[in-house]
PDB file of N, CA and C in Angstrom:
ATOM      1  N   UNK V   1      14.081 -10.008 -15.492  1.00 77.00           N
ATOM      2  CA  UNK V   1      13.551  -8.724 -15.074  1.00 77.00           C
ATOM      3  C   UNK V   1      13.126  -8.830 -13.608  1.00 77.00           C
ATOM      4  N   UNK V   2      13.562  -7.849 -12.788  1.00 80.00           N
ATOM      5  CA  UNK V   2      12.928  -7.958 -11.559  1.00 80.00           C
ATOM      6  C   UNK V   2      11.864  -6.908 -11.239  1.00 80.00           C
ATOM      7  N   UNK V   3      10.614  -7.999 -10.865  1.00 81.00           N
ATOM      8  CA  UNK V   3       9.461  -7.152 -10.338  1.00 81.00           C
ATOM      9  C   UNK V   3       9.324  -7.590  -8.976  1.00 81.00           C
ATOM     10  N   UNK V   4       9.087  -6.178  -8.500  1.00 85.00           N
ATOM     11  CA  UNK V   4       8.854  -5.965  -7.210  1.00 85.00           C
ATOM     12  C   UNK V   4       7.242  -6.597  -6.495  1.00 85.00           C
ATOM     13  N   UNK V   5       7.665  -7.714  -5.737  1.00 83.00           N
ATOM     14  CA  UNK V   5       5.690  -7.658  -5.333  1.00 83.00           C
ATOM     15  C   UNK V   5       5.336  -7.056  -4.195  1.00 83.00           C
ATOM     16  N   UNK V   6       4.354  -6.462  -4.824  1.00 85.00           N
ATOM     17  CA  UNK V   6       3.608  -5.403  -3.652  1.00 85.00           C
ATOM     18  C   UNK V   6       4.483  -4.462  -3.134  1.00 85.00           C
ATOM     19  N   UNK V   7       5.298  -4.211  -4.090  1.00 86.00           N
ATOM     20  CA  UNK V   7       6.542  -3.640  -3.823  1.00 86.00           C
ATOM     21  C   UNK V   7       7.882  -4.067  -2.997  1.00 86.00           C
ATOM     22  N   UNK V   8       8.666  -3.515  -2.580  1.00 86.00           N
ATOM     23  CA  UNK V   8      10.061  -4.179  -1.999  1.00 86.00           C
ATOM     24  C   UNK V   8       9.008  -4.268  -0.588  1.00 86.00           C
ATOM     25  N   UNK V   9       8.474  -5.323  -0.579  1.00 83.00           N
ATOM     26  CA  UNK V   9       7.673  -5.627   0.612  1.00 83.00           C
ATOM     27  C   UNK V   9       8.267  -6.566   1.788  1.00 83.00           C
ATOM     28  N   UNK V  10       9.525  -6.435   1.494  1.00 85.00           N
ATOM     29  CA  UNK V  10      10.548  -7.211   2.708  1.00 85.00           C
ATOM     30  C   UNK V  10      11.412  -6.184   3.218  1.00 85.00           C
ATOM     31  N   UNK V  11      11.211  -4.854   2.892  1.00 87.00           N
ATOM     32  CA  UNK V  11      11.699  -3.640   3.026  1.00 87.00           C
ATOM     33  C   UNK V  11      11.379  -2.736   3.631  1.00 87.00           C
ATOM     34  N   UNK V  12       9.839  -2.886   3.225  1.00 87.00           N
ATOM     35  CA  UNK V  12       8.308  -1.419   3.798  1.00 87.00           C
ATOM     36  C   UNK V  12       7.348  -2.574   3.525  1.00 87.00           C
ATOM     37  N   UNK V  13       6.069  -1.669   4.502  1.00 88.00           N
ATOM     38  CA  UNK V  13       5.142  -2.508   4.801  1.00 88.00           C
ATOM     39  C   UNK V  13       4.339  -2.432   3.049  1.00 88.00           C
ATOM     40  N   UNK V  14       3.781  -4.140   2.511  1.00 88.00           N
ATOM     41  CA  UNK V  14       3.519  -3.975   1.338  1.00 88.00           C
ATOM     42  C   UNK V  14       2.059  -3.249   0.745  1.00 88.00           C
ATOM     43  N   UNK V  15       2.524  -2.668  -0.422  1.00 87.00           N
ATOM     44  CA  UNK V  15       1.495  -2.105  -1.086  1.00 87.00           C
ATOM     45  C   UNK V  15       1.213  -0.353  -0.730  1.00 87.00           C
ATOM     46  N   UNK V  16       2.658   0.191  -0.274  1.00 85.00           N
ATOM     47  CA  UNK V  16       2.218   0.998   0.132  1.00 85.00           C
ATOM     48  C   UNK V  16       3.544   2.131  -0.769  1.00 85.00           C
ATOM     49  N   UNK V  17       3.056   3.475  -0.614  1.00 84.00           N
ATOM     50  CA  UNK V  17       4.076   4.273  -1.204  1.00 84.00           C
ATOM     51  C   UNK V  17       5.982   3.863  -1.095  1.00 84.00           C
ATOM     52  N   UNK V  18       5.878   3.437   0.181  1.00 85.00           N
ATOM     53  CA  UNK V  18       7.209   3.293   0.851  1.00 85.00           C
ATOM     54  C   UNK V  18       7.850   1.953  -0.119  1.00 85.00           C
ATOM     55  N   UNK V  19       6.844   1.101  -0.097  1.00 88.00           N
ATOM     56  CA  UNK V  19       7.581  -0.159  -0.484  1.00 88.00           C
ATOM     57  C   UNK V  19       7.498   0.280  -2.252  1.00 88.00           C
ATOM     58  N   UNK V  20       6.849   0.943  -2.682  1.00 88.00           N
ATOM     59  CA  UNK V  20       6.313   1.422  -4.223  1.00 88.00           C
ATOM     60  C   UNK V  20       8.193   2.088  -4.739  1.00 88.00           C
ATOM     61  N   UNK V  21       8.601   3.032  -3.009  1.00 88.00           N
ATOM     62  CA  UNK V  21       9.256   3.998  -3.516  1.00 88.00           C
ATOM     63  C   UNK V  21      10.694   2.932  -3.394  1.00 88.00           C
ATOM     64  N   UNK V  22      10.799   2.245  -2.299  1.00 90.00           N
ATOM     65  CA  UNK V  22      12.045   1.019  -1.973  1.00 90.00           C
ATOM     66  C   UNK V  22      12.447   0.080  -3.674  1.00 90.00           C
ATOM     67  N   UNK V  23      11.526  -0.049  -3.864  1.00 91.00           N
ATOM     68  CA  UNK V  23      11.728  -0.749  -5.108  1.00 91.00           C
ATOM     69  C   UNK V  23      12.144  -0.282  -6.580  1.00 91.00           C
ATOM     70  N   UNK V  24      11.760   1.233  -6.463  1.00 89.00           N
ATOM     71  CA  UNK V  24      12.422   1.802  -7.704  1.00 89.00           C
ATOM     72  C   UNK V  24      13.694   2.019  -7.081  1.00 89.00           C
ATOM     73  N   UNK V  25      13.806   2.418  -5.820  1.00 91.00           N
ATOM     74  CA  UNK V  25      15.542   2.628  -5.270  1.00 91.00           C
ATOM     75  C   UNK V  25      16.269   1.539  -5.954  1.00 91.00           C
ATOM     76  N   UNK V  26      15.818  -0.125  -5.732  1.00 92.00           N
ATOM     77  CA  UNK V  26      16.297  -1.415  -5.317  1.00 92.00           C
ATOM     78  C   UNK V  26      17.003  -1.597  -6.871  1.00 92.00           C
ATOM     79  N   UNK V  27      16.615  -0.688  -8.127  1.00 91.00           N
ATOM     80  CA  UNK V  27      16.239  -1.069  -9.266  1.00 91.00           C
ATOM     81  C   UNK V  27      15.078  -2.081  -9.766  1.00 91.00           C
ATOM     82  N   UNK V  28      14.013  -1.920  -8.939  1.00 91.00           N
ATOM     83  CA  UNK V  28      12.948  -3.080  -9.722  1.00 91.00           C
ATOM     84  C   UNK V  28      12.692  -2.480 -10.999  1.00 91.00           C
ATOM     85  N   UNK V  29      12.096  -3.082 -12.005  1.00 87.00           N
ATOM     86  CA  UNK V  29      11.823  -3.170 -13.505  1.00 87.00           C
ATOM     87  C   UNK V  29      10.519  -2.952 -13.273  1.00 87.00           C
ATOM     88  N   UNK V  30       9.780  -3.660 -12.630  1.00 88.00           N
ATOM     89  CA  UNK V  30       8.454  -3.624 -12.505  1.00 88.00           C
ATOM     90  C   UNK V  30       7.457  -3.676 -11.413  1.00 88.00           C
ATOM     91  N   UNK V  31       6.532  -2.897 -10.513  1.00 87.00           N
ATOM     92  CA  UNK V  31       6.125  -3.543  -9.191  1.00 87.00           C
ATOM     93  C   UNK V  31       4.593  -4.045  -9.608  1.00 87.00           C
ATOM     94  N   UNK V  32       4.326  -4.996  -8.789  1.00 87.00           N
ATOM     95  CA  UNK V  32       2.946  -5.897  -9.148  1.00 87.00           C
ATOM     96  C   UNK V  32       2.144  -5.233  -7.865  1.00 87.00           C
ATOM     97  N   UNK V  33       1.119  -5.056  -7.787  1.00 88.00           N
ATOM     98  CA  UNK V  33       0.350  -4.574  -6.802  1.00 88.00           C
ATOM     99  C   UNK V  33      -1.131  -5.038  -7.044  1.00 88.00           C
ATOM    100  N   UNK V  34      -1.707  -5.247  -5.901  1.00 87.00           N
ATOM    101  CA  UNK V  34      -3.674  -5.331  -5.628  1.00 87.00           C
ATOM    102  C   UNK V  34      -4.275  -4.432  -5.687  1.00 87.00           C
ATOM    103  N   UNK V  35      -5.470  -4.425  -6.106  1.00 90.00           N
ATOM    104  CA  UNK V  35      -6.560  -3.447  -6.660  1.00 90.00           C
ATOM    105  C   UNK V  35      -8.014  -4.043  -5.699  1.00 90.00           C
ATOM    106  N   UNK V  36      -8.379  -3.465  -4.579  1.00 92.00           N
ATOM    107  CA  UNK V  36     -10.110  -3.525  -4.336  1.00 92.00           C
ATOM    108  C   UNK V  36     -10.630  -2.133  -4.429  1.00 92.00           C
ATOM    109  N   UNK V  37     -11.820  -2.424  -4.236  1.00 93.00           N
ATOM    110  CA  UNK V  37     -12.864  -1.267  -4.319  1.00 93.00           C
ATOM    111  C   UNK V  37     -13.408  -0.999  -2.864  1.00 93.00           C
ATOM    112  N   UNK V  38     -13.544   0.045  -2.531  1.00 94.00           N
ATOM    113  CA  UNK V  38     -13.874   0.801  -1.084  1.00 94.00           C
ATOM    114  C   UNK V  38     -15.426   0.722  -1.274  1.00 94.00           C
ATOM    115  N   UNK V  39     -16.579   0.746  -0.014  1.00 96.00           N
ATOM    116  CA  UNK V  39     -17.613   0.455  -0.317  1.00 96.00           C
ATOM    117  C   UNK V  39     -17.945   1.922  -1.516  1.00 96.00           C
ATOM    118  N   UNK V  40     -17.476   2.827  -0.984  1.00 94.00           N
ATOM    119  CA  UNK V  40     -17.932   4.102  -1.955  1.00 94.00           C
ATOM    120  C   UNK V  40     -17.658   4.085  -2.922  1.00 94.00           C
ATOM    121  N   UNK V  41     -16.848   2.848  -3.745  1.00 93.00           N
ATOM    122  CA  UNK V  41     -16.669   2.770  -5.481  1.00 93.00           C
ATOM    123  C   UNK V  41     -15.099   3.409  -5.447  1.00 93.00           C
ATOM    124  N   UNK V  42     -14.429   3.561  -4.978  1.00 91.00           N
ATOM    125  CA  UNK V  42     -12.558   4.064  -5.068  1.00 91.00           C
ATOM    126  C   UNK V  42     -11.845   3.015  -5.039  1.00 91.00           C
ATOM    127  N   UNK V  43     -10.748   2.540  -5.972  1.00 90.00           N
ATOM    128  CA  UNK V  43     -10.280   1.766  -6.103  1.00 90.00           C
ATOM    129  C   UNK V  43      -9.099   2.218  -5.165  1.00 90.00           C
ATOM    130  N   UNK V  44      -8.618   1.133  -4.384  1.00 89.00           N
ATOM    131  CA  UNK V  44      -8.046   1.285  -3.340  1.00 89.00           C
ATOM    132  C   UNK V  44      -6.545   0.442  -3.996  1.00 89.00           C
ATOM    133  N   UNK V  45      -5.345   0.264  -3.260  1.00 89.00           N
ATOM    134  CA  UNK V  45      -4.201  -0.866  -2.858  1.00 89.00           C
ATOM    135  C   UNK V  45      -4.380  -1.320  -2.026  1.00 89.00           C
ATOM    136  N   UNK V  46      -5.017  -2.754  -1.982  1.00 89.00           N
ATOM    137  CA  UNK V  46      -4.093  -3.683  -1.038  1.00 89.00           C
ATOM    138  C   UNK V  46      -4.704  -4.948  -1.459  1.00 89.00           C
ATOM    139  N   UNK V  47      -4.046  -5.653  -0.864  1.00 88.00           N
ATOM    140  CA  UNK V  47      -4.288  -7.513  -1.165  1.00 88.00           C
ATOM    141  C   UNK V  47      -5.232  -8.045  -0.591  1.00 88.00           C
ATOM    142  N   UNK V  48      -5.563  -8.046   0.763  1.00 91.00           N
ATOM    143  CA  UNK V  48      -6.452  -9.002   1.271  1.00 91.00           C
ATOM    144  C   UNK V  48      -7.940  -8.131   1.119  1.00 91.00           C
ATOM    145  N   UNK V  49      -8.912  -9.400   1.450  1.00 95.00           N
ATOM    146  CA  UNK V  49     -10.409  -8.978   1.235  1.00 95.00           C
ATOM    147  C   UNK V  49     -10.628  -7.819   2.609  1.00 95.00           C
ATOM    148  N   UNK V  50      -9.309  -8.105   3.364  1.00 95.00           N
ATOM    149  CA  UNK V  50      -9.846  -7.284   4.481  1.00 95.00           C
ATOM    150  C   UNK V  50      -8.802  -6.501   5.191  1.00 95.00           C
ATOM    151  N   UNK V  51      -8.949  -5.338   6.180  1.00 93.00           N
ATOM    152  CA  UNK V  51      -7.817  -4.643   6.096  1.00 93.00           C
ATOM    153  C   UNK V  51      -7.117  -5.497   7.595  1.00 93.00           C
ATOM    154  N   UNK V  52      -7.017  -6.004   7.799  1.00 93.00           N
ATOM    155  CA  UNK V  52      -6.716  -6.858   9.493  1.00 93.00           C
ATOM    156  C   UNK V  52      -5.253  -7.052   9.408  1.00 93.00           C
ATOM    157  N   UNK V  53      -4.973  -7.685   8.952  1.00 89.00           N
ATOM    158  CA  UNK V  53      -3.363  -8.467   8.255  1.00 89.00           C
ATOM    159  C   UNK V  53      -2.507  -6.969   8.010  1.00 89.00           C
ATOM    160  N   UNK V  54      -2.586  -5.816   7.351  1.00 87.00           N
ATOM    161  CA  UNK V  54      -1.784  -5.320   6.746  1.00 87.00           C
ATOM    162  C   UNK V  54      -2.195  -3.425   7.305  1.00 87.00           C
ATOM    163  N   UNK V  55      -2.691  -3.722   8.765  1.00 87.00           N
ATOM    164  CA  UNK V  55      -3.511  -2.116   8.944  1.00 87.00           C
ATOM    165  C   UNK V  55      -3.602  -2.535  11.258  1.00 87.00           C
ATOM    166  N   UNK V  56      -2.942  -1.303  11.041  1.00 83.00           N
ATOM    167  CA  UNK V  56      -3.653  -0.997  12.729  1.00 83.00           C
ATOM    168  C   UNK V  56      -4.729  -0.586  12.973  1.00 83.00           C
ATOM    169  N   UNK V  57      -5.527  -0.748  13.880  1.00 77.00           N
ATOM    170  CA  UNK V  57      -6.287   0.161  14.440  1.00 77.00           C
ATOM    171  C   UNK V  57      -7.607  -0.173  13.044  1.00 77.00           C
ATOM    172  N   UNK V  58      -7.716  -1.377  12.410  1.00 85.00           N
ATOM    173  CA  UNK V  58      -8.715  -1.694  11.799  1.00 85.00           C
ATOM    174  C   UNK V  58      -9.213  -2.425  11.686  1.00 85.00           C
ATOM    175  N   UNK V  59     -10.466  -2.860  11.199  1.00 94.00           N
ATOM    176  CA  UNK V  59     -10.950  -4.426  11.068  1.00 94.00           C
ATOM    177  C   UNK V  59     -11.746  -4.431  10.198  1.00 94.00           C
ATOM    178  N   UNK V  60     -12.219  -5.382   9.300  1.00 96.00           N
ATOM    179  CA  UNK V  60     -13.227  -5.727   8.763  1.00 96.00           C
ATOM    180  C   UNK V  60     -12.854  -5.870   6.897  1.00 96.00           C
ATOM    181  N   UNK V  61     -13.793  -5.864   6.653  1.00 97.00           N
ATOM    182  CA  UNK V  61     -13.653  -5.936   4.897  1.00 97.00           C
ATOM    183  C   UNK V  61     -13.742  -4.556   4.409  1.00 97.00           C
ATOM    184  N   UNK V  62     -12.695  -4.368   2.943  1.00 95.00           N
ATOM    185  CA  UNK V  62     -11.814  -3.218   2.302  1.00 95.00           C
ATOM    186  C   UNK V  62     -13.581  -2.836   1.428  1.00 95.00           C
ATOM    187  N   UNK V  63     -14.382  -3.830   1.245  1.00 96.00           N
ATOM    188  CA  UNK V  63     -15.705  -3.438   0.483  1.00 96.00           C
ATOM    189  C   UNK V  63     -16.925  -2.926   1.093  1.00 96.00           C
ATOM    190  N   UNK V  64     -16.592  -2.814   2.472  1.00 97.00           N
ATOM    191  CA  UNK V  64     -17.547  -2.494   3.490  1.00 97.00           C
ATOM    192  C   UNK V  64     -17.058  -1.169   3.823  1.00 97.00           C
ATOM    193  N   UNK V  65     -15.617  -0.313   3.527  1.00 95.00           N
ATOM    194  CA  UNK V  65     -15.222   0.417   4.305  1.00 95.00           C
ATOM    195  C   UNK V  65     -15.371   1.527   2.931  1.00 95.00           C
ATOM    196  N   UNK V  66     -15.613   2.911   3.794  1.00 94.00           N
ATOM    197  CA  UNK V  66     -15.619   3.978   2.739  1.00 94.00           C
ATOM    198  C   UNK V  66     -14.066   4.407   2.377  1.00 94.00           C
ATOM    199  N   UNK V  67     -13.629   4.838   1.362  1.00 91.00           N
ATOM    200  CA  UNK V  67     -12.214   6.033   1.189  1.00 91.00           C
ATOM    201  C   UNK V  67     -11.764   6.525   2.497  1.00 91.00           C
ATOM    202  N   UNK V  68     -12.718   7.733   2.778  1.00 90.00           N
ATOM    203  CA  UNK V  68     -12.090   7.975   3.923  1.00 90.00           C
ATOM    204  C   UNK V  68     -12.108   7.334   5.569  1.00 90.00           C
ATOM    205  N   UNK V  69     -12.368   6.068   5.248  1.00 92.00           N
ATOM    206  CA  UNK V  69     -12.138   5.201   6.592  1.00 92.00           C
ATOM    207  C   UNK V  69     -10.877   4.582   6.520  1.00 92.00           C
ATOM    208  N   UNK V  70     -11.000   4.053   5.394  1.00 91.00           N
ATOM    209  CA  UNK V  70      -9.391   3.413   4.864  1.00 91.00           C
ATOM    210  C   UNK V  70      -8.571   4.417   5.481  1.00 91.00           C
ATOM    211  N   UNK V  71      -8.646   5.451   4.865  1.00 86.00           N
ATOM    212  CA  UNK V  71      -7.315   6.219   5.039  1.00 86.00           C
ATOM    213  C   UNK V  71      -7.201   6.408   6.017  1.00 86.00           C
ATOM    214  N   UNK V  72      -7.742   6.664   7.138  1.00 88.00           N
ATOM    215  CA  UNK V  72      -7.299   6.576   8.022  1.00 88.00           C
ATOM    216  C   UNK V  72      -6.264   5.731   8.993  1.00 88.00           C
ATOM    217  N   UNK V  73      -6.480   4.368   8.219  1.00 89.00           N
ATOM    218  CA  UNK V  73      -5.867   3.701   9.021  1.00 89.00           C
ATOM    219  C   UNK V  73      -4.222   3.489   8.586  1.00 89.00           C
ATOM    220  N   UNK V  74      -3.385   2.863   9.740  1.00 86.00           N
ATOM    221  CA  UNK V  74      -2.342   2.716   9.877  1.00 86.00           C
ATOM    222  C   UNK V  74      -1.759   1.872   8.977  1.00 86.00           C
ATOM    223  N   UNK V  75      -1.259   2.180   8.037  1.00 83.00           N
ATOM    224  CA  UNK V  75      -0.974   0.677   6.794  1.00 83.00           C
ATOM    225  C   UNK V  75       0.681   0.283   6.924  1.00 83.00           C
ATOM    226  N   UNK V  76       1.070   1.137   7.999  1.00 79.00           N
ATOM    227  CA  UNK V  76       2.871   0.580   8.209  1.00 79.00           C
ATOM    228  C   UNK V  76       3.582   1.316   9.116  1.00 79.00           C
ATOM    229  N   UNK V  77       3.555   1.773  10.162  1.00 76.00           N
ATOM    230  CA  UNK V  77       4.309   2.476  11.209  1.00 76.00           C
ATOM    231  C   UNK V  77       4.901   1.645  12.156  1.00 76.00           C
ATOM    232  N   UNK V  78       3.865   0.599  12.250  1.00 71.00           N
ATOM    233  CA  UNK V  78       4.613  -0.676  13.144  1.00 71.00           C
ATOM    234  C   UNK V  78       5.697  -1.674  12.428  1.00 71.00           C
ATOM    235  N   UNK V  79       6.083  -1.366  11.038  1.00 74.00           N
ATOM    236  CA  UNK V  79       6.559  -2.110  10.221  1.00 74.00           C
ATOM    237  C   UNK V  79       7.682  -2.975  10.559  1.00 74.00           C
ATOM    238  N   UNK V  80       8.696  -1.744  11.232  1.00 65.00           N
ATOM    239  CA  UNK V  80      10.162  -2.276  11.595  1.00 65.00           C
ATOM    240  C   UNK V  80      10.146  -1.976  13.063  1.00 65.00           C
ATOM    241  N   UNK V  81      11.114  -3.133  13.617  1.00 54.00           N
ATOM    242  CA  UNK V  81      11.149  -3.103  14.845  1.00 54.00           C
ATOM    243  C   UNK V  81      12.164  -1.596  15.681  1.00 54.00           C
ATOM    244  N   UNK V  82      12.946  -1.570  14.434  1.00 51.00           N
ATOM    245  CA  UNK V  82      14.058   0.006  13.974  1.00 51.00           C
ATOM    246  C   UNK V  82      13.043   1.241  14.140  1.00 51.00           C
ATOM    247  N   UNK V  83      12.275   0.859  14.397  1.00 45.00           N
ATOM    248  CA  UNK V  83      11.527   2.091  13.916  1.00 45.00           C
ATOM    249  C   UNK V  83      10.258   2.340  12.857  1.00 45.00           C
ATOM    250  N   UNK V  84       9.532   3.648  12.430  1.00 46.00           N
ATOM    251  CA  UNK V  84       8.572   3.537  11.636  1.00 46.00           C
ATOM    252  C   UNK V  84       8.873   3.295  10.435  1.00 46.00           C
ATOM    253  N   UNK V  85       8.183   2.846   9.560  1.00 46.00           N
ATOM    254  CA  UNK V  85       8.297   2.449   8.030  1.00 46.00           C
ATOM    255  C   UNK V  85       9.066   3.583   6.939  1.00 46.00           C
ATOM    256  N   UNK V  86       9.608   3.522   6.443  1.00 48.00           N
ATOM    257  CA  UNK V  86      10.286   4.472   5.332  1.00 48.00           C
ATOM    258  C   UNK V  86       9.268   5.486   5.199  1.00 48.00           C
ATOM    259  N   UNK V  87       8.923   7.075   5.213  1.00 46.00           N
ATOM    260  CA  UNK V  87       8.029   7.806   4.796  1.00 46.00           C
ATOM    261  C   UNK V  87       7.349   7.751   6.430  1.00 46.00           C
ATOM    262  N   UNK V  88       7.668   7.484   7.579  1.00 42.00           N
ATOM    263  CA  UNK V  88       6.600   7.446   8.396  1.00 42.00           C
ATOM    264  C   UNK V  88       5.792   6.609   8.510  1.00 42.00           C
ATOM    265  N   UNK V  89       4.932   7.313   8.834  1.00 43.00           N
ATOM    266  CA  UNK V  89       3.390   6.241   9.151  1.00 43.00           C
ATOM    267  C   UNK V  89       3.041   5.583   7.718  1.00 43.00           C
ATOM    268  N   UNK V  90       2.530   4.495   7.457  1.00 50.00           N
ATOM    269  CA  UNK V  90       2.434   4.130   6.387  1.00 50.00           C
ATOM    270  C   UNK V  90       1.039   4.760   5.771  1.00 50.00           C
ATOM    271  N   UNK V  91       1.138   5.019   4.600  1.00 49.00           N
ATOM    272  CA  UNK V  91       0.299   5.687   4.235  1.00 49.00           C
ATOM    273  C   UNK V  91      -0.159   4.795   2.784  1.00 49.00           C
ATOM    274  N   UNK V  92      -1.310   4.806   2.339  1.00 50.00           N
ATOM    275  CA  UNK V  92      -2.077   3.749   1.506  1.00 50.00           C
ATOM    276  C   UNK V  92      -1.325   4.221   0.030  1.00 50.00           C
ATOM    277  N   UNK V  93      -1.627   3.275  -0.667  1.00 48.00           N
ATOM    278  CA  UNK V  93      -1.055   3.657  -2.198  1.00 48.00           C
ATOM    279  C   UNK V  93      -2.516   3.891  -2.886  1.00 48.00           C
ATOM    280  N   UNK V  94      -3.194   5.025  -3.417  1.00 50.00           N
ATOM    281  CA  UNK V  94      -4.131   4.966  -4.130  1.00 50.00           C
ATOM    282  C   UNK V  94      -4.143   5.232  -5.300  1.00 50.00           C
ATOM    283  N   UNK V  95      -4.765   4.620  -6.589  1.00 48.00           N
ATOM    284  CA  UNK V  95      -4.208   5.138  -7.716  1.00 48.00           C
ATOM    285  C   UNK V  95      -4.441   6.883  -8.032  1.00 48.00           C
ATOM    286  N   UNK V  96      -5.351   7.518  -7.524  1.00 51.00           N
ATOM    287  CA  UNK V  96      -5.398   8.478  -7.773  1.00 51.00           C
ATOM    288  C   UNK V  96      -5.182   9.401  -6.545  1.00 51.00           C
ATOM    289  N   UNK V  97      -3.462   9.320  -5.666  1.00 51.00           N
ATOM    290  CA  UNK V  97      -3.080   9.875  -4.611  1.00 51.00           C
ATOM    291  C   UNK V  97      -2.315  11.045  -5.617  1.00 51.00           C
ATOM    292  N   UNK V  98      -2.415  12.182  -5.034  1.00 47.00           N
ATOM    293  CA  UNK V  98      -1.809  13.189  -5.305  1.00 47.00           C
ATOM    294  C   UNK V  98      -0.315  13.388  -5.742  1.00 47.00           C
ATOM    295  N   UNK V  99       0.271  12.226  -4.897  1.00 53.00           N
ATOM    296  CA  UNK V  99       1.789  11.895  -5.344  1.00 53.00           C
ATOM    297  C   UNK V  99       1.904  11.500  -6.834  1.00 53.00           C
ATOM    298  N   UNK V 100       2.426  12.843  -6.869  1.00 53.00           N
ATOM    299  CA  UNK V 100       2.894  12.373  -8.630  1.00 53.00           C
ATOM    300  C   UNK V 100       4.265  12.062  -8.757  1.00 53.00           C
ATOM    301  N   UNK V 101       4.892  11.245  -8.758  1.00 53.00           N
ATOM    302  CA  UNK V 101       6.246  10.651  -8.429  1.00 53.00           C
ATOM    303  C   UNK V 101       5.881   9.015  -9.500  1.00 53.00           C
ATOM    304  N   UNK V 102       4.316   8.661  -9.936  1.00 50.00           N
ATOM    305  CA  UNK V 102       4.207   7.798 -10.535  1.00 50.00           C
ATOM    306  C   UNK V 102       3.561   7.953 -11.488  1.00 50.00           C
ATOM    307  N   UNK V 103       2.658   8.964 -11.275  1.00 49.00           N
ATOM    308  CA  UNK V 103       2.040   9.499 -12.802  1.00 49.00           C
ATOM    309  C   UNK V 103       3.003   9.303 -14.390  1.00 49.00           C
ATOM    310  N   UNK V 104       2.743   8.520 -14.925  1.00 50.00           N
ATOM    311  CA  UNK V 104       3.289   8.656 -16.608  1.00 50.00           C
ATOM    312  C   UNK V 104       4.409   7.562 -15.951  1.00 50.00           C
ATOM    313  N   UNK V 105       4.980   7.041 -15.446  1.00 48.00           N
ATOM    314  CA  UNK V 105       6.351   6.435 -14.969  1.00 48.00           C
ATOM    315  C   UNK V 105       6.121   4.889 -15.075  1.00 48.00           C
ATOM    316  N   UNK V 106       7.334   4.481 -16.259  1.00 47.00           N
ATOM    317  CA  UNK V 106       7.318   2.615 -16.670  1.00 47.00           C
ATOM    318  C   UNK V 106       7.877   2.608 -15.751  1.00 47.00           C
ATOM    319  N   UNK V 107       7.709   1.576 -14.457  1.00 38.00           N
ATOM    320  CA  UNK V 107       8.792   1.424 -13.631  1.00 38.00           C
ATOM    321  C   UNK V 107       8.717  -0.392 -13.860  1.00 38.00           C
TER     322      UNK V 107
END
């Protein structure tokens, strides 16, 4: 079975809609993804304790930062040297993002 980590994350920047959406393209079976908590209690996507590695224009720890600070930031536009990330600017994967494209969906 192929699962996607952090989605087709050699594709789009990981953990994010783009690489979420690359991987059902790719046929993945399954994508594995990270879960923290925003200081305001929202369970967020992404892997590291902090947003530095995987975010422009940010710094610090994902438990210190509110929802809407996160979102703000850049989670994949710089991705490819081609250009911006699949979908644009990269935009965060949250479990409860409006995109229903995953709601109810075994992928």
């Amino acid at each position: 079975m192929a699962v996607a980590h952090r989605g087709a994350s050699a594709y789009a920047p990981e953990n994010t809609i783009a690489a979420f959406d690359e991987a059902i393209r790719l046929g993945a079976k399954a994508v594995e993804f990270d879960l923290r908590v925003s200081a305001d209690g929202v369970p967020v996507v992404i892997h590291d304790e902090t947003v530095d590695r995987t975010t422009r224009g940010g710094h610090g720890r994902v438990a210190k930062m509110t929802f809407m600070e996160l979102g703000r930031l850049d989670a994949g536009s710089w991705f490819s040297e081609n250009g911006p990330a699949p979908g644009g600017r990269g935009r965060a994967a949250i479990p409860d993002d409006p995109d229903s494209r995953f709601i109810g969906q075994r992928i």
